[in-house]
Coordinates of C-alpha atoms and ligand atoms in Angstrom, one line a residue:
Chain A
M176 CA 30.9 -21.8 -20.2
D177 CA 32.9 -23.9 -18.5
D178 CA 30.7 -23.4 -15.2
V179 CA 27.4 -24.6 -16.5
V180 CA 25.8 -26.9 -14.2
R181 CA 23.2 -29.5 -15.2
R182 CA 19.9 -27.6 -13.2
T183 CA 16.8 -29.5 -14.2
A184 CA 15.9 -32.5 -16.6
L185 CA 14.0 -30.5 -18.9
P186 CA 15.4 -27.8 -20.7
G187 CA 13.4 -24.4 -20.6
R188 CA 11.3 -25.9 -17.5
S189 CA 11.7 -25.2 -13.5
Q190 CA 10.0 -28.6 -13.0
S191 CA 11.3 -32.0 -14.1
P192 CA 8.6 -34.7 -13.7
H193 CA 10.3 -35.9 -10.3
D194 CA 9.7 -32.8 -9.3
K195 CA 6.1 -33.2 -10.1
L196 CA 6.2 -36.9 -8.8
A197 CA 7.2 -35.8 -5.4
R198 CA 4.6 -33.1 -5.0
G199 CA 1.9 -35.8 -6.5
L200 CA 3.6 -38.2 -3.5
G201 CA 3.1 -35.2 -0.9
Y202 CA -0.7 -34.9 -1.6
F203 CA -0.9 -38.3 -1.5
S204 CA 1.0 -38.9 2.1
I205 CA -1.3 -36.2 3.4
A206 CA -4.7 -37.9 2.0
L207 CA -3.2 -41.4 3.4
G208 CA -1.8 -40.2 6.7
V209 CA -5.7 -38.5 7.5
A210 CA -7.6 -41.7 6.3
E211 CA -5.2 -43.7 9.1
M212 CA -5.8 -40.9 11.7
V213 CA -9.3 -40.9 11.3
A214 CA -10.5 -44.3 10.2
P215 CA -7.6 -47.1 11.8
K216 CA -10.4 -49.2 11.9
A217 CA -11.4 -49.9 8.4
I218 CA -7.8 -49.6 7.3
C219 CA -6.9 -52.2 9.3
K220 CA -9.6 -54.2 8.0
A221 CA -8.7 -53.3 4.3
A222 CA -5.5 -54.3 4.7
G223 CA -6.3 -57.6 6.4
V224 CA -4.7 -56.8 9.8
E225 CA -6.2 -56.8 13.4
G226 CA -6.1 -55.0 16.7
I227 CA -2.8 -52.5 15.8
E228 CA -5.3 -49.7 15.5
N229 CA -2.9 -46.9 17.6
V230 CA -0.4 -48.0 15.6
V231 CA -1.6 -47.0 12.4
R232 CA -2.7 -43.8 13.8
G233 CA 0.7 -43.3 14.2
Y234 CA 1.9 -43.7 10.9
G235 CA -1.1 -41.6 9.8
A236 CA 0.5 -38.3 11.7
R237 CA 3.8 -40.1 10.4
E238 CA 2.4 -39.7 6.7
I239 CA 1.1 -36.4 7.1
A240 CA 4.1 -34.9 8.7
T241 CA 6.4 -36.3 5.4
G242 CA 3.6 -35.0 3.1
A243 CA 3.5 -31.8 4.7
A244 CA 7.3 -31.4 4.6
I245 CA 7.9 -32.6 1.1
L246 CA 5.2 -29.7 -0.4
T247 CA 7.2 -27.0 1.9
S248 CA 10.4 -27.9 1.9
H249 CA 12.5 -26.6 -1.2
N250 CA 14.3 -30.1 -1.5
P251 CA 11.8 -32.7 -1.0
E252 CA 14.4 -35.5 -1.8
P253 CA 15.2 -36.1 2.0
W254 CA 11.7 -36.4 2.5
I255 CA 11.3 -39.0 -0.3
W256 CA 13.5 -41.0 1.4
T257 CA 11.9 -40.6 4.6
R258 CA 8.7 -42.4 2.7
V259 CA 10.9 -44.7 1.4
A260 CA 11.8 -45.9 5.3
G261 CA 8.2 -45.4 5.8
D262 CA 7.3 -48.0 3.2
L263 CA 9.3 -50.2 5.0
A264 CA 8.2 -49.8 8.4
D265 CA 4.6 -50.2 6.6
I266 CA 5.8 -53.7 4.8
A267 CA 7.3 -55.1 7.9
T268 CA 4.0 -54.1 9.9
I269 CA 1.6 -55.9 7.5
A270 CA 4.4 -59.1 6.9
T271 CA 4.4 -59.8 10.8
G272 CA 0.6 -59.8 10.8
L273 CA 0.8 -62.1 7.6
R274 CA 2.8 -64.6 9.7
Q275 CA 0.4 -64.7 12.4
D276 CA -2.4 -67.5 12.0
N277 CA -5.4 -64.9 10.9
N278 CA -8.2 -65.5 8.2
S279 CA -7.4 -62.7 5.8
K280 CA -4.1 -63.7 4.1
G281 CA -5.6 -62.7 0.8
R282 CA -5.8 -59.4 2.4
S283 CA -2.6 -58.8 3.6
A284 CA -0.8 -60.1 0.5
L285 CA -3.1 -57.6 -1.4
T286 CA -1.8 -54.9 0.3
L287 CA 2.2 -55.9 0.5
A288 CA 1.6 -55.8 -3.4
A289 CA 0.3 -52.1 -3.1
L290 CA 2.6 -51.2 -0.7
A291 CA 5.9 -52.6 -2.8
A292 CA 4.8 -51.2 -5.8
V293 CA 4.5 -47.4 -4.3
T294 CA 8.0 -48.3 -2.3
I295 CA 9.1 -48.6 -6.1
V296 CA 7.5 -45.4 -7.0
D297 CA 9.2 -43.7 -4.2
L298 CA 12.5 -44.9 -4.5
A299 CA 12.6 -44.2 -8.4
C300 CA 11.4 -40.7 -7.5
A301 CA 14.5 -40.2 -4.8
N302 CA 16.5 -41.6 -7.1
G303 CA 15.6 -39.2 -10.2
L304 CA 15.8 -35.7 -7.8
N305 CA 18.9 -36.9 -6.7
S306 CA 20.5 -37.6 -9.9
E307 CA 19.0 -34.0 -11.2
K308 CA 20.9 -32.2 -8.4
A309 CA 23.3 -29.6 -9.3
S310 CA 26.7 -30.2 -7.9
R311 CA 26.6 -27.3 -5.6
K312 CA 31.0 -27.0 -6.7
T313 CA 31.0 -23.6 -6.2
A314 CA 29.1 -24.0 -2.5
A315 CA 31.2 -20.6 -0.9
R316 CA 31.7 -18.5 -3.6
D317 CA 34.1 -15.3 -2.6
Y318 CA 32.7 -12.1 -3.7
S319 CA 35.1 -10.2 -1.6
G320 CA 36.0 -8.0 -4.5
R321 CA 32.5 -6.2 -5.6
S322 CA 31.9 -3.3 -3.2
G323 CA 30.1 -1.8 -6.0
F324 CA 31.7 1.6 -5.3
P325 CA 33.9 2.4 -8.2
Q326 CA 35.8 5.0 -6.1
G327 CA 36.1 2.4 -3.0
L328 CA 34.7 2.0 -0.4
Q329 CA 36.5 4.5 1.9
A330 CA 35.0 7.4 -0.6
A331 CA 31.7 6.0 -0.4
R332 CA 31.0 6.0 3.0
G333 CA 29.0 9.2 3.3
A334 CA 29.0 10.3 0.1
A335 CA 25.0 10.8 0.0
R336 CA 25.2 12.2 3.3
D337 CA 24.1 15.5 1.6
F338 CA 20.9 13.7 0.3
K339 CA 17.7 15.4 1.4
V340 CA 15.6 13.0 2.8
P341 CA 11.7 13.5 2.3
D342 CA 9.7 15.1 5.2
D343 CA 7.6 11.8 5.4
M344 CA 10.5 10.0 6.2
R345 CA 12.1 11.6 8.6
T346 CA 12.0 11.5 12.3
P347 CA 10.1 13.8 14.1
E348 CA 12.6 16.4 15.5
L349 CA 11.5 15.8 19.4
L350 CA 12.6 12.3 19.1
R351 CA 16.0 12.8 17.1
P352 CA 18.2 12.6 20.4
W353 CA 17.1 9.2 21.1
T354 CA 17.3 7.7 17.8
Chain B
M138 CA 7.4 -13.9 -28.7
K139 CA 9.4 -16.2 -26.2
A140 CA 8.2 -15.2 -22.3
L141 CA 8.8 -17.3 -19.0
V142 CA 5.4 -18.3 -17.9
W143 CA 3.9 -19.3 -14.4
Q144 CA 2.1 -22.7 -14.6
G145 CA 1.6 -23.3 -11.3
T146 CA 3.7 -23.8 -8.4
T147 CA 7.3 -24.2 -8.6
D148 CA 6.5 -24.3 -12.7
I149 CA 7.8 -21.8 -14.5
R150 CA 8.2 -22.6 -18.4
C151 CA 10.0 -20.7 -21.7
E152 CA 7.0 -20.6 -24.0
S153 CA 5.6 -18.9 -27.3
V154 CA 3.1 -16.2 -26.5
P155 CA 1.3 -13.7 -28.5
D156 CA 3.3 -10.6 -29.2
P157 CA 1.9 -7.6 -27.4
A158 CA 0.5 -5.0 -28.9
I159 CA -0.9 -1.2 -28.4
E160 CA -4.0 -1.9 -26.1
H161 CA -4.7 2.1 -25.1
E162 CA -3.3 4.9 -26.6
R163 CA -0.7 5.6 -23.5
D164 CA 0.9 2.5 -24.1
A165 CA 4.2 1.6 -25.6
I166 CA 5.7 -1.4 -26.7
I167 CA 9.6 -1.7 -25.7
K168 CA 11.9 -4.5 -27.1
V169 CA 13.6 -6.0 -24.0
T170 CA 17.8 -5.9 -23.9
S171 CA 18.0 -7.3 -20.2
C172 CA 15.6 -8.7 -17.6
A173 CA 16.3 -10.2 -14.3
I174 CA 14.7 -12.6 -11.7
C175 CA 14.0 -10.7 -7.8
G176 CA 13.2 -12.2 -4.7
S177 CA 9.8 -11.2 -5.3
D178 CA 9.4 -13.5 -8.0
L179 CA 10.6 -16.5 -6.0
H180 CA 7.6 -15.8 -3.8
L181 CA 5.3 -16.0 -6.7
Y182 CA 7.3 -19.6 -8.4
D183 CA 6.6 -20.8 -4.8
H184 CA 3.0 -19.5 -4.8
F185 CA 3.7 -17.8 -1.4
M186 CA 1.5 -14.9 -3.3
P187 CA -1.8 -15.3 -4.0
G188 CA -3.5 -14.3 -7.5
M189 CA -1.2 -16.1 -9.9
K190 CA -3.1 -17.9 -12.9
A191 CA -1.7 -20.4 -15.3
G192 CA -0.1 -18.4 -18.4
D193 CA 0.8 -15.6 -16.6
V194 CA 3.9 -13.9 -17.8
M195 CA 6.9 -13.3 -15.3
G196 CA 8.9 -10.6 -14.5
H197 CA 9.1 -6.7 -13.3
E198 CA 12.5 -5.6 -13.8
S199 CA 13.3 -4.9 -17.7
M200 CA 14.8 -2.6 -20.3
G201 CA 15.0 -2.4 -23.6
E202 CA 14.2 0.3 -26.5
V203 CA 11.0 1.5 -27.5
V204 CA 9.2 0.0 -30.8
E205 CA 5.7 1.2 -30.8
V206 CA 4.3 4.4 -28.9
G207 CA 0.5 4.6 -28.6
A208 CA -0.6 8.4 -30.0
A209 CA -1.2 10.0 -26.1
A210 CA 1.9 8.1 -24.9
R211 CA 4.2 10.2 -27.6
K212 CA 4.5 13.4 -25.9
S213 CA 7.6 12.4 -23.9
L214 CA 8.8 8.7 -25.8
K215 CA 9.4 8.1 -29.3
V216 CA 10.7 5.2 -31.0
G217 CA 14.0 4.5 -30.2
D218 CA 14.2 5.8 -27.1
R219 CA 16.2 3.8 -24.5
V220 CA 14.5 3.0 -21.1
V221 CA 14.5 0.9 -18.0
I222 CA 10.6 -0.1 -16.7
P223 CA 10.0 0.7 -13.2
F224 CA 8.1 -2.5 -11.6
T225 CA 5.1 0.2 -10.3
I226 CA 2.8 1.4 -13.1
I227 CA 2.2 4.9 -12.3
C228 CA -0.4 7.5 -14.2
G229 CA 1.4 10.6 -12.7
E230 CA -1.8 12.3 -12.5
C231 CA -3.8 10.7 -8.9
E232 CA -3.2 12.1 -5.8
Q233 CA -0.5 9.7 -4.4
C234 CA 1.4 9.8 -7.7
R235 CA 1.5 13.7 -7.0
R236 CA 2.7 13.0 -3.9
G237 CA 5.3 10.8 -4.8
N238 CA 3.8 8.1 -3.8
F239 CA 3.8 5.8 -6.8
S240 CA 3.4 2.1 -5.5
V241 CA 0.0 3.4 -3.7
C242 CA -1.3 4.8 -7.8
E243 CA -4.5 5.1 -7.5
T244 CA -5.4 4.8 -11.0
T245 CA -3.4 1.9 -12.5
N246 CA -4.6 -1.3 -10.8
R247 CA -7.2 -2.9 -13.6
N248 CA -8.4 -5.2 -10.9
K249 CA -9.0 -2.7 -8.1
H250 CA -12.1 -4.2 -7.0
L251 CA -9.5 -7.7 -5.9
A252 CA -7.0 -5.4 -4.4
D253 CA -9.6 -3.2 -2.4
K254 CA -11.0 -6.7 -0.8
A255 CA -7.4 -7.6 -0.1
F256 CA -5.9 -4.7 1.0
G257 CA -8.8 -2.5 1.9
H258 CA -8.1 -0.1 -0.7
T259 CA -6.1 -0.6 -4.0
T260 CA -2.4 -0.1 -4.7
A261 CA -1.0 0.5 -8.4
G262 CA -0.6 -2.0 -11.1
L263 CA 2.6 -3.8 -11.6
F264 CA 4.2 -6.0 -14.1
G265 CA 4.0 -9.8 -14.1
Y266 CA 2.6 -10.0 -9.9
T267 CA -0.4 -11.6 -9.5
H268 CA -4.0 -10.3 -10.5
L269 CA -4.2 -8.7 -6.9
T270 CA -2.2 -5.7 -8.9
G271 CA -3.5 -5.9 -12.3
G272 CA -2.8 -9.0 -13.6
Y273 CA -0.4 -7.1 -16.6
A274 CA 2.2 -8.9 -18.5
G275 CA 5.7 -9.0 -17.3
G276 CA 9.1 -8.2 -18.7
Q277 CA 10.6 -11.7 -18.9
A278 CA 10.4 -12.0 -22.6
E279 CA 11.6 -10.5 -26.0
Y280 CA 8.7 -7.5 -25.9
L281 CA 6.9 -5.8 -23.1
R282 CA 3.8 -4.1 -23.2
V283 CA 3.8 -1.0 -20.7
P284 CA 0.6 0.4 -20.0
F285 CA 0.3 4.4 -19.0
A286 CA 3.9 4.5 -20.6
D287 CA 4.3 8.5 -20.7
T288 CA 4.9 8.5 -17.1
T289 CA 6.0 4.5 -16.6
H290 CA 9.8 5.0 -17.8
I291 CA 13.2 6.0 -17.0
K292 CA 15.5 7.2 -20.2
V293 CA 18.5 6.5 -20.0
P294 CA 21.8 7.5 -22.0
E295 CA 23.2 5.8 -24.8
G296 CA 27.2 4.3 -23.9
V297 CA 26.4 3.0 -20.8
P298 CA 25.9 -1.1 -20.3
D299 CA 22.5 -2.1 -19.1
E300 CA 24.1 -3.9 -16.5
K301 CA 24.7 -0.9 -14.8
L302 CA 21.1 0.4 -15.4
L303 CA 18.7 -2.3 -15.3
F304 CA 18.3 -2.3 -11.5
L305 CA 16.9 1.1 -11.3
S306 CA 13.6 -0.6 -12.2
D307 CA 13.6 -2.2 -8.9
I308 CA 16.3 -3.5 -6.4
F309 CA 18.6 -0.3 -6.5
P310 CA 15.7 2.2 -5.4
T311 CA 14.2 -0.7 -3.1
G312 CA 17.4 -0.7 -1.3
W313 CA 17.5 3.0 -1.5
Q314 CA 14.3 3.6 -0.4
A315 CA 14.9 1.0 2.3
A316 CA 17.6 3.0 3.8
V317 CA 16.4 6.6 3.1
Q318 CA 13.1 6.2 5.1
C319 CA 15.1 5.0 8.0
D320 CA 16.6 8.8 8.2
I321 CA 20.2 7.7 8.8
Q322 CA 22.1 9.5 11.2
P323 CA 25.9 9.9 11.1
T324 CA 26.0 8.0 14.9
D325 CA 23.6 5.6 13.7
T326 CA 24.0 1.5 13.4
V327 CA 22.0 0.0 10.7
A328 CA 21.4 -3.9 10.7
I329 CA 20.4 -5.4 8.0
W330 CA 19.1 -8.9 7.5
G331 CA 18.9 -10.6 4.3
C332 CA 22.1 -10.2 1.9
G333 CA 20.0 -11.6 -1.0
P334 CA 20.1 -8.6 -3.9
V335 CA 18.1 -5.9 -2.0
G336 CA 20.2 -6.3 0.9
Q337 CA 22.9 -6.1 -1.0
M338 CA 21.4 -2.2 -2.5
T339 CA 20.4 -1.5 0.7
V340 CA 24.0 -2.0 2.6
R341 CA 25.6 0.4 -0.2
S342 CA 22.8 2.7 0.1
A343 CA 23.3 2.8 4.0
V344 CA 26.9 3.3 3.7
L345 CA 26.8 6.1 1.0
L346 CA 24.2 7.4 3.4
G347 CA 26.5 8.1 6.0
A348 CA 25.9 5.3 8.7
E349 CA 28.4 5.3 11.4
R350 CA 27.8 1.1 10.8
V351 CA 26.1 -1.4 8.6
I352 CA 25.6 -4.5 9.9
A353 CA 23.7 -7.2 7.5
I354 CA 22.6 -10.4 8.5
D355 CA 22.4 -13.9 6.5
R356 CA 23.4 -17.7 6.4
L357 CA 25.3 -18.4 2.8
P358 CA 28.6 -17.4 3.0
E359 CA 29.0 -16.3 -0.4
R360 CA 26.4 -14.0 -0.1
L361 CA 28.0 -12.3 3.7
S362 CA 31.0 -11.7 1.8
M363 CA 29.5 -9.5 -0.6
A364 CA 28.1 -8.0 1.7
K365 CA 31.2 -7.3 3.7
A366 CA 32.6 -5.8 0.8
G367 CA 30.1 -3.5 0.1
G368 CA 31.3 -2.2 3.8
A369 CA 28.8 -4.5 6.3
I370 CA 30.1 -6.3 9.6
T371 CA 28.4 -9.8 9.0
I372 CA 26.4 -12.1 11.2
N373 CA 25.8 -15.6 10.6
F374 CA 22.7 -16.5 12.1
E375 CA 23.2 -20.2 11.5
E376 CA 26.4 -19.7 13.6
E377 CA 25.5 -17.0 16.3
S378 CA 22.3 -15.8 17.9
V379 CA 21.5 -12.5 15.6
V380 CA 20.4 -10.7 19.0
E381 CA 23.0 -11.4 21.0
R382 CA 25.8 -10.3 18.5
L383 CA 23.5 -7.1 17.8
N384 CA 23.5 -6.1 21.6
E385 CA 26.8 -6.7 22.0
L386 CA 28.1 -4.5 19.0
T387 CA 25.4 -2.0 20.2
G388 CA 26.5 -1.5 23.7
G389 CA 23.5 -3.2 25.0
K390 CA 20.9 -1.0 23.5
G391 CA 20.3 -2.5 20.2
P392 CA 20.7 -0.9 16.7
E393 CA 18.8 2.4 16.2
K394 CA 17.4 1.0 12.7
C395 CA 16.5 -2.1 11.4
I396 CA 15.9 -3.2 7.8
D397 CA 13.8 -6.8 7.0
A398 CA 15.2 -7.3 3.2
V399 CA 14.0 -11.0 3.4
G400 CA 10.1 -11.1 3.9
L401 CA 7.7 -13.5 3.8
E402 CA 9.8 -17.2 3.5
A403 CA 12.2 -16.2 6.1
H404 CA 14.3 -18.9 7.4
A405 CA 15.4 -19.5 10.8
T406 CA 17.5 -22.2 12.4
G407 CA 16.0 -24.6 15.0
S408 CA 14.1 -21.9 16.8
V409 CA 10.4 -23.0 17.8
D410 CA 8.9 -20.2 16.0
S411 CA 9.9 -21.0 12.5
I412 CA 8.8 -24.8 12.8
Y413 CA 5.4 -23.3 14.2
D414 CA 5.2 -21.0 11.3
R415 CA 5.9 -23.6 8.5
A416 CA 3.3 -25.9 9.8
K417 CA 1.0 -23.2 9.9
Q418 CA 1.7 -22.1 6.3
A419 CA 1.6 -26.0 5.1
M420 CA -1.5 -26.0 6.8
M421 CA -2.7 -22.8 4.6
L422 CA -3.7 -21.0 8.4
E423 CA -1.1 -18.5 7.8
T424 CA 0.2 -17.0 5.0
D425 CA 4.0 -15.4 5.8
R426 CA 6.6 -16.4 7.9
P427 CA 7.3 -13.5 9.9
H428 CA 10.4 -14.6 12.0
V429 CA 12.5 -11.6 11.2
L430 CA 10.4 -9.2 11.7
R431 CA 9.8 -10.5 15.5
E432 CA 13.7 -10.6 15.9
M433 CA 13.9 -6.7 14.8
M434 CA 11.0 -5.8 17.0
Y435 CA 12.6 -6.9 20.0
V436 CA 15.9 -5.7 19.1
C437 CA 15.3 -2.6 17.9
R438 CA 17.0 0.1 20.2
P439 CA 13.8 2.0 21.7
A440 CA 12.5 5.1 19.6
G441 CA 14.0 3.4 16.3
V442 CA 12.6 2.8 13.0
L443 CA 12.1 -0.5 11.3
S444 CA 11.9 -0.6 7.5
I445 CA 10.2 -3.2 5.7
P446 CA 11.0 -3.5 2.3
G447 CA 10.5 -7.6 2.6
V448 CA 7.3 -8.7 0.6
Y449 CA 4.8 -9.7 3.1
G450 CA 1.5 -10.8 1.6
G451 CA -0.8 -11.6 4.2
L452 CA -1.9 -12.7 7.7
L453 CA 0.8 -13.0 10.3
D454 CA 1.1 -14.7 13.3
K455 CA 2.8 -13.9 17.1
I456 CA 3.4 -10.2 16.3
P457 CA 5.2 -8.6 19.3
L458 CA 3.3 -5.5 19.2
G459 CA 4.1 -4.8 22.4
A460 CA 7.8 -4.1 22.0
V461 CA 6.7 -2.1 19.1
M462 CA 4.4 0.5 21.3
N463 CA 6.2 0.0 24.6
K464 CA 9.6 1.4 22.8
G465 CA 7.7 3.5 20.6
L466 CA 9.4 2.4 17.1
T467 CA 8.0 3.7 14.1
I468 CA 7.2 1.2 11.1
R469 CA 7.8 2.7 7.6
T470 CA 7.5 -0.3 4.6
G471 CA 5.9 -0.5 1.2
Q472 CA 6.5 -1.4 -2.5
T473 CA 8.6 0.7 -3.6
H474 CA 8.0 4.4 -5.2
V475 CA 10.6 3.5 -7.8
N476 CA 10.2 6.6 -10.0
R477 CA 10.5 9.1 -6.8
W478 CA 14.4 8.3 -6.9
T479 CA 15.2 7.5 -10.2
D480 CA 16.5 10.7 -11.4
D481 CA 19.1 11.1 -8.4
L482 CA 20.0 7.6 -8.4
L483 CA 21.2 7.8 -11.8
N484 CA 23.1 10.8 -11.7
R485 CA 25.0 8.4 -9.1
V486 CA 25.2 5.5 -11.7
L487 CA 26.8 8.5 -14.2
E488 CA 28.9 10.3 -11.6
N489 CA 30.6 6.8 -11.2
Q490 CA 29.3 7.1 -7.1
I491 CA 27.8 3.5 -7.3
D492 CA 28.0 0.5 -9.9
P493 CA 24.8 -1.8 -9.0
S494 CA 26.0 -4.0 -11.8
F495 CA 28.2 -5.9 -9.0
V496 CA 25.2 -7.3 -7.9
I497 CA 25.1 -10.0 -10.7
T498 CA 26.6 -13.7 -10.8
H499 CA 24.8 -14.8 -13.6
T500 CA 24.0 -14.0 -17.2
E501 CA 21.9 -16.3 -19.7
P502 CA 19.8 -16.5 -22.2
L503 CA 15.8 -16.1 -22.0
G504 CA 15.3 -19.8 -22.7
S505 CA 17.8 -21.0 -19.3
G506 CA 15.3 -18.6 -17.2
P507 CA 13.2 -21.3 -15.7
E508 CA 16.0 -23.4 -15.0
M509 CA 18.0 -20.0 -13.4
Y510 CA 14.4 -19.6 -11.1
K511 CA 15.7 -23.1 -9.5
T512 CA 19.0 -21.7 -9.4
F513 CA 18.4 -18.5 -7.6
R514 CA 15.8 -19.9 -5.4
D515 CA 18.0 -22.8 -4.1
K516 CA 20.8 -20.2 -3.9
Q517 CA 23.3 -22.8 -6.0
D518 CA 26.4 -22.2 -7.9
G519 CA 26.8 -19.2 -5.6
C520 CA 24.0 -17.4 -7.7
I521 CA 23.1 -13.8 -6.1
K522 CA 21.3 -12.0 -9.0
V523 CA 20.2 -13.9 -12.6
V524 CA 20.2 -11.4 -15.7
L525 CA 18.7 -12.6 -18.8
K526 CA 19.4 -11.8 -22.1
P527 CA 16.5 -12.6 -25.3
A528 CA 19.0 -12.0 -27.8
M529 CA 21.4 -14.3 -26.2
N530 CA 22.0 -17.5 -28.2
G531 CA 21.8 -20.8 -26.8
A532 CA 20.8 -22.4 -23.5
L533 CA 22.6 -24.1 -20.9
H534 CA 22.0 -27.7 -22.8
G535 CA 23.2 -25.9 -25.6
Ligands
NAD88 N1 9.1 -3.3 -1.1 C1 10.1 -3.5 -2.8 O1 9.6 -3.2 -3.7 C2 10.8 -4.9 -2.7 C3 11.5 -5.0 -4.2 C4 12.1 -6.1 -4.4 C5 12.3 -7.2 -4.0 N2 11.5 -6.9 -2.2 C6 11.5 -7.9 -1.5 O2 12.9 -7.7 -0.6 C7 12.9 -9.3 -0.4 C8 14.0 -9.8 -0.4 O3 14.6 -9.9 -2.2 P1 15.7 -10.5 -2.6 O4 15.6 -10.3 -4.1 O5 17.0 -10.3 -2.2 O6 15.4 -12.0 -2.1 P2 16.7 -13.5 -1.7 O7 15.1 -14.2 -1.7 O8 17.8 -13.5 -2.9 O9 17.0 -12.7 -0.4 C9 16.5 -13.1 0.9 C10 17.7 -13.4 1.6 O10 17.0 -13.7 3.4 C11 18.2 -14.2 4.1 N3 17.5 -14.6 4.7 C12 16.5 -15.8 4.7 N4 15.8 -15.8 6.3 C13 17.0 -14.9 6.7 C14 16.7 -14.8 8.3 N5 15.9 -15.0 9.4 N6 17.8 -13.8 8.5 C15 18.5 -13.1 7.7 N7 18.3 -13.4 6.7 C16 17.3 -14.1 6.2 C17 18.3 -15.3 2.5 O11 19.3 -16.5 3.0 C18 18.2 -14.5 1.3 O12 19.8 -14.4 1.1 C19 11.7 -10.3 -1.1 O13 10.8 -10.5 0.0 C20 11.4 -9.3 -1.8 O14 9.9 -9.4 -2.5 C21 10.6 -5.7 -2.2
ZN89 ZN1 11.0 -6.8 -7.5
ZN90 ZN1 -1.2 7.6 -10.2

């Protein structure tokens, strides 16, 4: 068979480890997003930044939207890339805080390390999904020769017109002139 | 034996499971020679239908050879018979079966209590299709146990290839019933949403039943090309407004008959309602995405018919019932009463009026099934219909 394309990473499975990882990241996004929306203060404190509660709340909304998109779309790859972009925004935000004179540098550094780790996972997932994609080399196959009528389309038109539609599926006589 | 097993959302695996055995005297066991993946399987794969459990064997479009028959099924089946198995399990005796309403057989759903709760009253048992409809093991496998086998089968002659007969199990009668229940008149315009396998069969059926015009709607060029080959005028809903185009084609009056061959995973491009539905579905506030239904209800000509073979599982939102009521539309829907149509349809195949194998784009060994779910779901590789052969050797990865 020459038109065989590589469809998933694991033979006999519809799901590759990257598909699974993507779903995990989807749930993670939603959980983190909810935390950022309901408890931005606590999150800021844990990350060692101050006074950006509203920004964090906005990031929360972004996380939830991305997570939902990952879980509901057939192709999570673009949304994992969205996560990567989000990770970079997070890192920039914390790094800005770090440069400011603040006394929770330790916590910020830890947060940065955690963010870097998550970014690496996101990148690995996005790259993995990308490399598993089947080539859509056949994007628009042309099936215009497949009528399904061995005697041709013209012969088929109305060939079953004598079929008696069962009574329970007929339009009442009274309505018939209008349908 | 090998079988395709559901292990969770989008997780289908080809695994070894115990061989089925006769459990009841009306049972039979068939050795599967061909089976297919259906759009309905995709709703389970994506897990939009409730009631799946890890370990369930998939599949409801199968055919093969009878290898074992329970004592009470011997009156109508014997070892060696060649049969297609309808996806609806039917007793043949209850009030609904006697009326030909096979898909709502009153006795074959062994989880009647679940279906009673979900739907108000039970429907028929189905193969490989959630515990709401009996949790019966499906036929994407080397062997299949057929309950109520003395009535749940379609006998087919030797000497005709599987490919021409297999779809008597589901999509051919489904397309046929979808068209028949429109009560097509020679002056009718029939609009069909969805050019998947069911839509393709519906186009052919509407042409055979003599519609003046058949219009098919989808967004995938390969599927539209196949619908056109079958005699349809096509509309690509990503390129033009469906409602505008349908009105234009019908002198502003709308099509008399509208058929939803899409179901609960409808796509919509850039429309507000689709974003709304996706969001609600993701938050589990709505189970189904009814974009196509809304469009049909809106564009259908007054006193027309809406035929809905597309599957819906639960709750839908923002349905313009005002349009349905005030325009006096008739809605006919349901899982297909397969055996009601199969004698007639088998004859049409044998007489060469139609050859349903036109829809097959991929034939693969059973072991490649899980990958083919993905290919079919994502419409890759020009895929329209996948047939799996348990006896075929080799897998994609070789
Ligand atoms: N009633 C029954 O007994 C019965 C039997 C078999 C299948 N079904 C159902 O029929 C439906 C179709 O099955 P299939 O095998 O053809 O599946 P499929 O997924 O291959 O086909 C669905 C098609 O609809 C198209 N589509 C999506 N959104 C659309 C829109 N807004 N407008 C027009 N087209 C749109 C898709 O591009 C796709 O080609 C499914 O819901 C399936 O469960 C019902
Ligand atoms: Zn089906
Ligand atoms: Zn019955």
